């Protein structure tokens, strides 16, 4: 079983839609959770990070962690064509090794 | 501009011909790491370095070597490349190993093809 599972998509939504991206994990020791955005032919860039359970909001983006279900989500409100990218979740227990999801490809159609 | 610079961006080589992918960062970061990204497998860590002269294996170190002689540079060496090392490679850095939880800075990637 993989440490982190992420639906690869692809996901295609109209501009303005609410997007929900999700990852599940198996290791209950994970406590640091990150979302990266990766544009084509570019390296991943950090979008958000959270520690332990709860919600974190940054503009149109909300990260949610449910440790009891071992499930994390990233919500994008009022999605824009510029949000079209691959989104990677990543997580860590102690901070010295990170486990990445395989990424979900998102296309926002104008 | 704060960045991680990898070279080359694209490389096609033949089996067995030694190659080096360079990585340099200008942020005075202590922690550096190499990942490979493959479809369906995501990003997997090859090697990491917590500081100068300190390196350790990640999840998929076989067939790779690294060195950290200077803080800013962390080259990835393939002594005898094989076709299964065809992949997209990323170098990443962070201020320290613990600050990695606040995110890495990634390079733009090196697409390597071994024929």
PDB file of C-alpha atoms in Angstrom:
ATOM      1  CA  UNK A   1       0.000   0.000   0.000  1.00  0.00           C
ATOM      2  CA  UNK A   2       1.311   3.443  -0.913  1.00  0.00           C
ATOM      3  CA  UNK A   3       1.900   5.905   1.903  1.00  0.00           C
ATOM      4  CA  UNK A   4      -0.113   8.554   0.087  1.00  0.00           C
ATOM      5  CA  UNK A   5      -2.909   8.062  -2.432  1.00  0.00           C
ATOM      6  CA  UNK A   6      -4.118  10.803  -4.738  1.00  0.00           C
ATOM      7  CA  UNK A   7      -6.612  10.586  -7.584  1.00  0.00           C
ATOM      8  CA  UNK A   8      -4.666  11.549 -10.735  1.00  0.00           C
ATOM      9  CA  UNK A   9      -7.705  12.957 -12.516  1.00  0.00           C
ATOM     10  CA  UNK A  10      -7.682  14.636 -14.909  1.00  0.00           C
ATOM     11  CA  UNK A  11     -10.200  17.079 -13.541  1.00  0.00           C
ATOM     12  CA  UNK A  12     -11.837  19.611 -15.845  1.00  0.00           C
ATOM     13  CA  UNK A  13     -14.091  22.371 -14.480  1.00  0.00           C
ATOM     14  CA  UNK A  14     -15.639  25.595 -15.800  1.00  0.00           C
ATOM     15  CA  UNK A  15     -14.232  28.916 -14.640  1.00  0.00           C
ATOM     16  CA  UNK A  16     -15.752  29.999 -11.338  1.00  0.00           C
ATOM     17  CA  UNK A  17     -16.388  26.465 -10.078  1.00  0.00           C
ATOM     18  CA  UNK A  18     -15.361  25.201  -6.663  1.00  0.00           C
ATOM     19  CA  UNK A  19     -12.669  22.559  -6.955  1.00  0.00           C
ATOM     20  CA  UNK A  20     -12.031  19.843  -4.404  1.00  0.00           C
ATOM     21  CA  UNK A  21      -8.734  17.951  -4.464  1.00  0.00           C
ATOM     22  CA  UNK A  22      -8.082  15.106  -2.062  1.00  0.00           C
ATOM     23  CA  UNK A  23      -5.452  12.755  -0.687  1.00  0.00           C
ATOM     24  CA  UNK A  24      -5.627   9.841   1.679  1.00  0.00           C
ATOM     25  CA  UNK A  25      -2.768   8.393   3.666  1.00  0.00           C
ATOM     26  CA  UNK A  26      -2.002   5.373   5.761  1.00  0.00           C
ATOM     27  CA  UNK A  27       0.635   6.525   8.247  1.00  0.00           C
ATOM     28  CA  UNK A  28      -0.961   7.903  11.400  1.00  0.00           C
ATOM     29  CA  UNK A  29       2.360   9.534  12.349  1.00  0.00           C
ATOM     30  CA  UNK A  30       2.004  12.148   9.602  1.00  0.00           C
ATOM     31  CA  UNK A  31       1.407  15.560  11.117  1.00  0.00           C
ATOM     32  CA  UNK A  32       2.726  18.025   8.537  1.00  0.00           C
ATOM     33  CA  UNK A  33       0.668  18.423   5.378  1.00  0.00           C
ATOM     34  CA  UNK A  34       1.455  20.446   2.302  1.00  0.00           C
ATOM     35  CA  UNK A  35      -0.057  21.235  -1.071  1.00  0.00           C
ATOM     36  CA  UNK A  36       2.149  22.071  -4.039  1.00  0.00           C
ATOM     37  CA  UNK A  37       1.133  23.405  -7.436  1.00  0.00           C
ATOM     38  CA  UNK A  38       3.121  22.368 -10.493  1.00  0.00           C
ATOM     39  CA  UNK A  39       2.744  24.094 -13.832  1.00  0.00           C
ATOM     40  CA  UNK A  40       3.813  22.302 -16.972  1.00  0.00           C
ATOM     41  CA  UNK A  41       7.615  22.166 -17.400  1.00  0.00           C
ATOM     42  CA  UNK A  42       8.144  23.741 -13.984  1.00  0.00           C
ATOM     43  CA  UNK A  43       9.094  22.566 -10.528  1.00  0.00           C
ATOM     44  CA  UNK A  44       6.463  22.296  -7.790  1.00  0.00           C
ATOM     45  CA  UNK A  45       5.820  25.431  -5.749  1.00  0.00           C
ATOM     46  CA  UNK A  46       4.396  25.418  -2.243  1.00  0.00           C
ATOM     47  CA  UNK A  47       0.791  26.526  -2.068  1.00  0.00           C
ATOM     48  CA  UNK A  48      -0.152  25.822   1.538  1.00  0.00           C
ATOM     49  CA  UNK A  49       0.978  23.897   4.569  1.00  0.00           C
ATOM     50  CA  UNK A  50      -0.890  22.845   7.697  1.00  0.00           C
ATOM     51  CA  UNK A  51       0.068  21.207  10.919  1.00  0.00           C
ATOM     52  CA  UNK A  52      -2.095  18.498  12.445  1.00  0.00           C
ATOM     53  CA  UNK A  53      -5.871  18.670  11.996  1.00  0.00           C
ATOM     54  CA  UNK A  54      -8.064  21.588  11.070  1.00  0.00           C
ATOM     55  CA  UNK A  55      -8.582  24.135   8.334  1.00  0.00           C
ATOM     56  CA  UNK A  56      -6.373  26.840   6.896  1.00  0.00           C
ATOM     57  CA  UNK A  57      -7.508  29.508   4.468  1.00  0.00           C
ATOM     58  CA  UNK A  58      -5.440  31.658   2.131  1.00  0.00           C
ATOM     59  CA  UNK A  59      -7.418  33.743  -0.327  1.00  0.00           C
ATOM     60  CA  UNK A  60      -9.349  31.410  -2.629  1.00  0.00           C
ATOM     61  CA  UNK A  61      -7.597  28.335  -1.224  1.00  0.00           C
ATOM     62  CA  UNK A  62      -8.597  26.295   1.828  1.00  0.00           C
ATOM     63  CA  UNK A  63      -6.651  23.313   3.124  1.00  0.00           C
ATOM     64  CA  UNK A  64      -8.404  20.843   5.360  1.00  0.00           C
ATOM     65  CA  UNK A  65      -6.935  17.980   7.378  1.00  0.00           C
ATOM     66  CA  UNK A  66      -8.940  15.206   9.011  1.00  0.00           C
ATOM     67  CA  UNK A  67      -6.450  13.040  10.869  1.00  0.00           C
ATOM     68  CA  UNK A  68      -9.119  10.715  12.208  1.00  0.00           C
ATOM     69  CA  UNK A  69     -10.009   9.731   8.638  1.00  0.00           C
ATOM     70  CA  UNK A  70      -6.450  10.154   7.307  1.00  0.00           C
ATOM     71  CA  UNK A  71      -7.799  12.461   4.646  1.00  0.00           C
ATOM     72  CA  UNK A  72      -6.699  15.874   3.433  1.00  0.00           C
ATOM     73  CA  UNK A  73      -8.362  18.243   0.990  1.00  0.00           C
ATOM     74  CA  UNK A  74      -7.621  21.398  -0.926  1.00  0.00           C
ATOM     75  CA  UNK A  75     -10.554  23.562  -1.990  1.00  0.00           C
ATOM     76  CA  UNK A  76     -10.235  26.227  -4.656  1.00  0.00           C
ATOM     77  CA  UNK A  77     -13.053  28.759  -4.806  1.00  0.00           C
ATOM     78  CA  UNK A  78     -13.897  30.811  -7.889  1.00  0.00           C
ATOM     79  CA  UNK A  79     -11.431  28.788  -9.958  1.00  0.00           C
ATOM     80  CA  UNK A  80      -9.526  30.635 -12.673  1.00  0.00           C
ATOM     81  CA  UNK A  81      -7.836  29.419 -15.873  1.00  0.00           C
ATOM     82  CA  UNK A  82      -4.529  30.325 -14.202  1.00  0.00           C
ATOM     83  CA  UNK A  83      -5.263  27.591 -11.630  1.00  0.00           C
ATOM     84  CA  UNK A  84      -4.816  24.974 -14.365  1.00  0.00           C
ATOM     85  CA  UNK A  85      -1.897  22.878 -13.115  1.00  0.00           C
ATOM     86  CA  UNK A  86      -1.071  19.639 -11.362  1.00  0.00           C
ATOM     87  CA  UNK A  87      -1.630  19.701  -7.608  1.00  0.00           C
ATOM     88  CA  UNK A  88       0.519  17.542  -5.365  1.00  0.00           C
ATOM     89  CA  UNK A  89      -0.130  16.735  -1.756  1.00  0.00           C
ATOM     90  CA  UNK A  90       2.837  15.998   0.506  1.00  0.00           C
ATOM     91  CA  UNK A  91       3.127  14.955   4.101  1.00  0.00           C
ATOM     92  CA  UNK A  92       5.641  14.149   6.779  1.00  0.00           C
ATOM     93  CA  UNK A  93       5.801  12.764  10.259  1.00  0.00           C
ATOM     94  CA  UNK A  94       9.035  14.114  11.657  1.00  0.00           C
ATOM     95  CA  UNK A  95       9.924  16.644   8.975  1.00  0.00           C
ATOM     96  CA  UNK A  96      12.972  14.815   7.685  1.00  0.00           C
ATOM     97  CA  UNK A  97      11.270  12.744   4.998  1.00  0.00           C
ATOM     98  CA  UNK A  98       8.366  13.692   2.804  1.00  0.00           C
ATOM     99  CA  UNK A  99       5.872  11.561   0.962  1.00  0.00           C
ATOM    100  CA  UNK A 100       4.229  12.986  -2.117  1.00  0.00           C
ATOM    101  CA  UNK A 101       1.020  12.052  -3.850  1.00  0.00           C
ATOM    102  CA  UNK A 102       1.134  11.381  -7.567  1.00  0.00           C
ATOM    103  CA  UNK A 103      -0.647  14.634  -8.359  1.00  0.00           C
ATOM    104  CA  UNK A 104      -4.065  15.624  -9.729  1.00  0.00           C
ATOM    105  CA  UNK A 105      -4.176  17.384 -13.084  1.00  0.00           C
ATOM    106  CA  UNK A 106      -6.665  20.275 -13.099  1.00  0.00           C
ATOM    107  CA  UNK A 107      -7.909  22.238 -16.102  1.00  0.00           C
ATOM    108  CA  UNK A 108     -10.143  25.281 -15.607  1.00  0.00           C
ATOM    109  CA  UNK A 109     -12.027  26.080 -18.790  1.00  0.00           C
ATOM    110  CA  UNK A 110     -12.756  29.778 -19.510  1.00  0.00           C
TER     111      UNK A 110
ATOM    112  CA  UNK B   1      16.349  36.315  -7.304  1.00  0.00           C
ATOM    113  CA  UNK B   2      16.204  33.446  -4.803  1.00  0.00           C
ATOM    114  CA  UNK B   3      16.254  30.233  -6.756  1.00  0.00           C
ATOM    115  CA  UNK B   4      17.434  26.690  -7.270  1.00  0.00           C
ATOM    116  CA  UNK B   5      19.199  26.252 -10.591  1.00  0.00           C
ATOM    117  CA  UNK B   6      19.550  22.905 -12.287  1.00  0.00           C
ATOM    118  CA  UNK B   7      21.531  22.095 -15.399  1.00  0.00           C
ATOM    119  CA  UNK B   8      20.998  20.800 -17.939  1.00  0.00           C
ATOM    120  CA  UNK B   9      17.232  21.130 -18.446  1.00  0.00           C
ATOM    121  CA  UNK B  10      17.172  18.326 -21.009  1.00  0.00           C
ATOM    122  CA  UNK B  11      19.635  15.501 -21.523  1.00  0.00           C
ATOM    123  CA  UNK B  12      19.665  12.456 -23.775  1.00  0.00           C
ATOM    124  CA  UNK B  13      22.457  10.001 -23.131  1.00  0.00           C
ATOM    125  CA  UNK B  14      23.429   6.410 -23.780  1.00  0.00           C
ATOM    126  CA  UNK B  15      23.505   3.534 -21.333  1.00  0.00           C
ATOM    127  CA  UNK B  16      26.663   3.447 -19.262  1.00  0.00           C
ATOM    128  CA  UNK B  17      27.941   6.932 -19.997  1.00  0.00           C
ATOM    129  CA  UNK B  18      28.598   8.740 -16.735  1.00  0.00           C
ATOM    130  CA  UNK B  19      26.764  12.014 -16.264  1.00  0.00           C
ATOM    131  CA  UNK B  20      26.323  14.733 -13.669  1.00  0.00           C
ATOM    132  CA  UNK B  21      23.306  16.946 -13.130  1.00  0.00           C
ATOM    133  CA  UNK B  22      24.246  20.113 -11.302  1.00  0.00           C
ATOM    134  CA  UNK B  23      22.154  21.890  -8.682  1.00  0.00           C
ATOM    135  CA  UNK B  24      22.929  25.223  -7.107  1.00  0.00           C
ATOM    136  CA  UNK B  25      20.966  27.416  -4.694  1.00  0.00           C
ATOM    137  CA  UNK B  26      21.594  31.025  -3.739  1.00  0.00           C
ATOM    138  CA  UNK B  27      19.553  31.159  -0.526  1.00  0.00           C
ATOM    139  CA  UNK B  28      22.161  29.858   1.927  1.00  0.00           C
ATOM    140  CA  UNK B  29      19.955  26.825   2.543  1.00  0.00           C
ATOM    141  CA  UNK B  30      21.362  23.988   4.638  1.00  0.00           C
ATOM    142  CA  UNK B  31      19.031  21.261   3.411  1.00  0.00           C
ATOM    143  CA  UNK B  32      19.066  20.008  -0.166  1.00  0.00           C
ATOM    144  CA  UNK B  33      17.437  17.034  -1.788  1.00  0.00           C
ATOM    145  CA  UNK B  34      17.059  15.229  -5.105  1.00  0.00           C
ATOM    146  CA  UNK B  35      13.777  13.767  -6.318  1.00  0.00           C
ATOM    147  CA  UNK B  36      12.710  11.911  -9.401  1.00  0.00           C
ATOM    148  CA  UNK B  37       9.185  12.220 -10.781  1.00  0.00           C
ATOM    149  CA  UNK B  38       7.622   9.410 -12.761  1.00  0.00           C
ATOM    150  CA  UNK B  39       4.021   9.017 -14.023  1.00  0.00           C
ATOM    151  CA  UNK B  40       1.902   7.107 -11.537  1.00  0.00           C
ATOM    152  CA  UNK B  41       4.666   7.127  -8.934  1.00  0.00           C
ATOM    153  CA  UNK B  42       4.902  10.793  -8.068  1.00  0.00           C
ATOM    154  CA  UNK B  43       7.940  12.394  -6.517  1.00  0.00           C
ATOM    155  CA  UNK B  44      10.367  10.007  -4.863  1.00  0.00           C
ATOM    156  CA  UNK B  45      13.392  11.088  -2.885  1.00  0.00           C
ATOM    157  CA  UNK B  46      16.772   9.896  -4.119  1.00  0.00           C
ATOM    158  CA  UNK B  47      19.255  11.504  -1.718  1.00  0.00           C
ATOM    159  CA  UNK B  48      19.279  14.387   0.687  1.00  0.00           C
ATOM    160  CA  UNK B  49      21.851  16.470   2.495  1.00  0.00           C
ATOM    161  CA  UNK B  50      21.382  18.205   5.823  1.00  0.00           C
ATOM    162  CA  UNK B  51      24.568  20.234   5.490  1.00  0.00           C
ATOM    163  CA  UNK B  52      28.015  20.292   3.945  1.00  0.00           C
ATOM    164  CA  UNK B  53      29.584  16.818   3.865  1.00  0.00           C
ATOM    165  CA  UNK B  54      26.398  15.258   5.311  1.00  0.00           C
ATOM    166  CA  UNK B  55      24.370  13.177   2.864  1.00  0.00           C
ATOM    167  CA  UNK B  56      21.921  10.311   3.261  1.00  0.00           C
ATOM    168  CA  UNK B  57      19.856   7.968   1.138  1.00  0.00           C
ATOM    169  CA  UNK B  58      16.233   8.582   0.350  1.00  0.00           C
ATOM    170  CA  UNK B  59      13.754   6.032  -0.946  1.00  0.00           C
ATOM    171  CA  UNK B  60      15.349   5.249  -4.326  1.00  0.00           C
ATOM    172  CA  UNK B  61      19.144   5.783  -4.087  1.00  0.00           C
ATOM    173  CA  UNK B  62      20.292   2.819  -6.212  1.00  0.00           C
ATOM    174  CA  UNK B  63      22.346   3.883  -9.217  1.00  0.00           C
ATOM    175  CA  UNK B  64      22.916   7.436  -7.957  1.00  0.00           C
ATOM    176  CA  UNK B  65      25.623   9.286  -6.071  1.00  0.00           C
ATOM    177  CA  UNK B  66      25.725  12.756  -4.586  1.00  0.00           C
ATOM    178  CA  UNK B  67      28.247  15.020  -2.951  1.00  0.00           C
ATOM    179  CA  UNK B  68      27.986  18.175  -0.849  1.00  0.00           C
ATOM    180  CA  UNK B  69      31.364  19.855  -0.765  1.00  0.00           C
ATOM    181  CA  UNK B  70      29.931  23.362  -0.677  1.00  0.00           C
ATOM    182  CA  UNK B  71      26.721  24.614   0.857  1.00  0.00           C
ATOM    183  CA  UNK B  72      25.294  25.955  -2.387  1.00  0.00           C
ATOM    184  CA  UNK B  73      25.957  22.941  -4.663  1.00  0.00           C
ATOM    185  CA  UNK B  74      24.515  19.449  -4.610  1.00  0.00           C
ATOM    186  CA  UNK B  75      25.301  17.539  -7.824  1.00  0.00           C
ATOM    187  CA  UNK B  76      23.597  14.273  -8.741  1.00  0.00           C
ATOM    188  CA  UNK B  77      25.906  11.724 -10.361  1.00  0.00           C
ATOM    189  CA  UNK B  78      24.859   8.735 -12.440  1.00  0.00           C
ATOM    190  CA  UNK B  79      27.974   6.588 -12.770  1.00  0.00           C
ATOM    191  CA  UNK B  80      26.473   4.128 -15.255  1.00  0.00           C
ATOM    192  CA  UNK B  81      23.021   5.294 -16.364  1.00  0.00           C
ATOM    193  CA  UNK B  82      20.441   2.741 -17.400  1.00  0.00           C
ATOM    194  CA  UNK B  83      17.108   3.166 -19.231  1.00  0.00           C
ATOM    195  CA  UNK B  84      15.145   2.771 -15.979  1.00  0.00           C
ATOM    196  CA  UNK B  85      16.717   6.042 -14.840  1.00  0.00           C
ATOM    197  CA  UNK B  86      14.869   7.894 -17.584  1.00  0.00           C
ATOM    198  CA  UNK B  87      12.854  10.379 -15.558  1.00  0.00           C
ATOM    199  CA  UNK B  88      12.227  13.990 -14.601  1.00  0.00           C
ATOM    200  CA  UNK B  89      14.617  15.032 -11.838  1.00  0.00           C
ATOM    201  CA  UNK B  90      14.150  17.857  -9.357  1.00  0.00           C
ATOM    202  CA  UNK B  91      16.556  19.418  -6.938  1.00  0.00           C
ATOM    203  CA  UNK B  92      15.002  21.097  -3.907  1.00  0.00           C
ATOM    204  CA  UNK B  93      16.258  23.069  -0.940  1.00  0.00           C
ATOM    205  CA  UNK B  94      15.060  24.538   2.334  1.00  0.00           C
ATOM    206  CA  UNK B  95      16.613  26.587   5.104  1.00  0.00           C
ATOM    207  CA  UNK B  96      16.946  23.554   7.353  1.00  0.00           C
ATOM    208  CA  UNK B  97      15.584  20.049   7.555  1.00  0.00           C
ATOM    209  CA  UNK B  98      12.866  21.160   9.956  1.00  0.00           C
ATOM    210  CA  UNK B  99      11.873  24.177   7.901  1.00  0.00           C
ATOM    211  CA  UNK B 100      11.157  21.767   5.036  1.00  0.00           C
ATOM    212  CA  UNK B 101       7.756  21.392   6.606  1.00  0.00           C
ATOM    213  CA  UNK B 102       7.093  24.934   5.455  1.00  0.00           C
ATOM    214  CA  UNK B 103       7.951  23.905   1.932  1.00  0.00           C
ATOM    215  CA  UNK B 104      10.825  23.343  -0.385  1.00  0.00           C
ATOM    216  CA  UNK B 105      12.076  25.568  -3.161  1.00  0.00           C
ATOM    217  CA  UNK B 106      12.305  23.370  -6.243  1.00  0.00           C
ATOM    218  CA  UNK B 107      14.404  23.778  -9.333  1.00  0.00           C
ATOM    219  CA  UNK B 108      12.798  23.733 -12.779  1.00  0.00           C
ATOM    220  CA  UNK B 109      13.712  20.116 -13.410  1.00  0.00           C
ATOM    221  CA  UNK B 110      16.013  18.059 -15.634  1.00  0.00           C
ATOM    222  CA  UNK B 111      14.407  15.695 -18.102  1.00  0.00           C
ATOM    223  CA  UNK B 112      16.797  12.798 -18.594  1.00  0.00           C
ATOM    224  CA  UNK B 113      16.424  10.144 -21.274  1.00  0.00           C
ATOM    225  CA  UNK B 114      18.763   7.141 -21.266  1.00  0.00           C
ATOM    226  CA  UNK B 115      18.752   5.111 -24.473  1.00  0.00           C
TER     227      UNK B 115
END
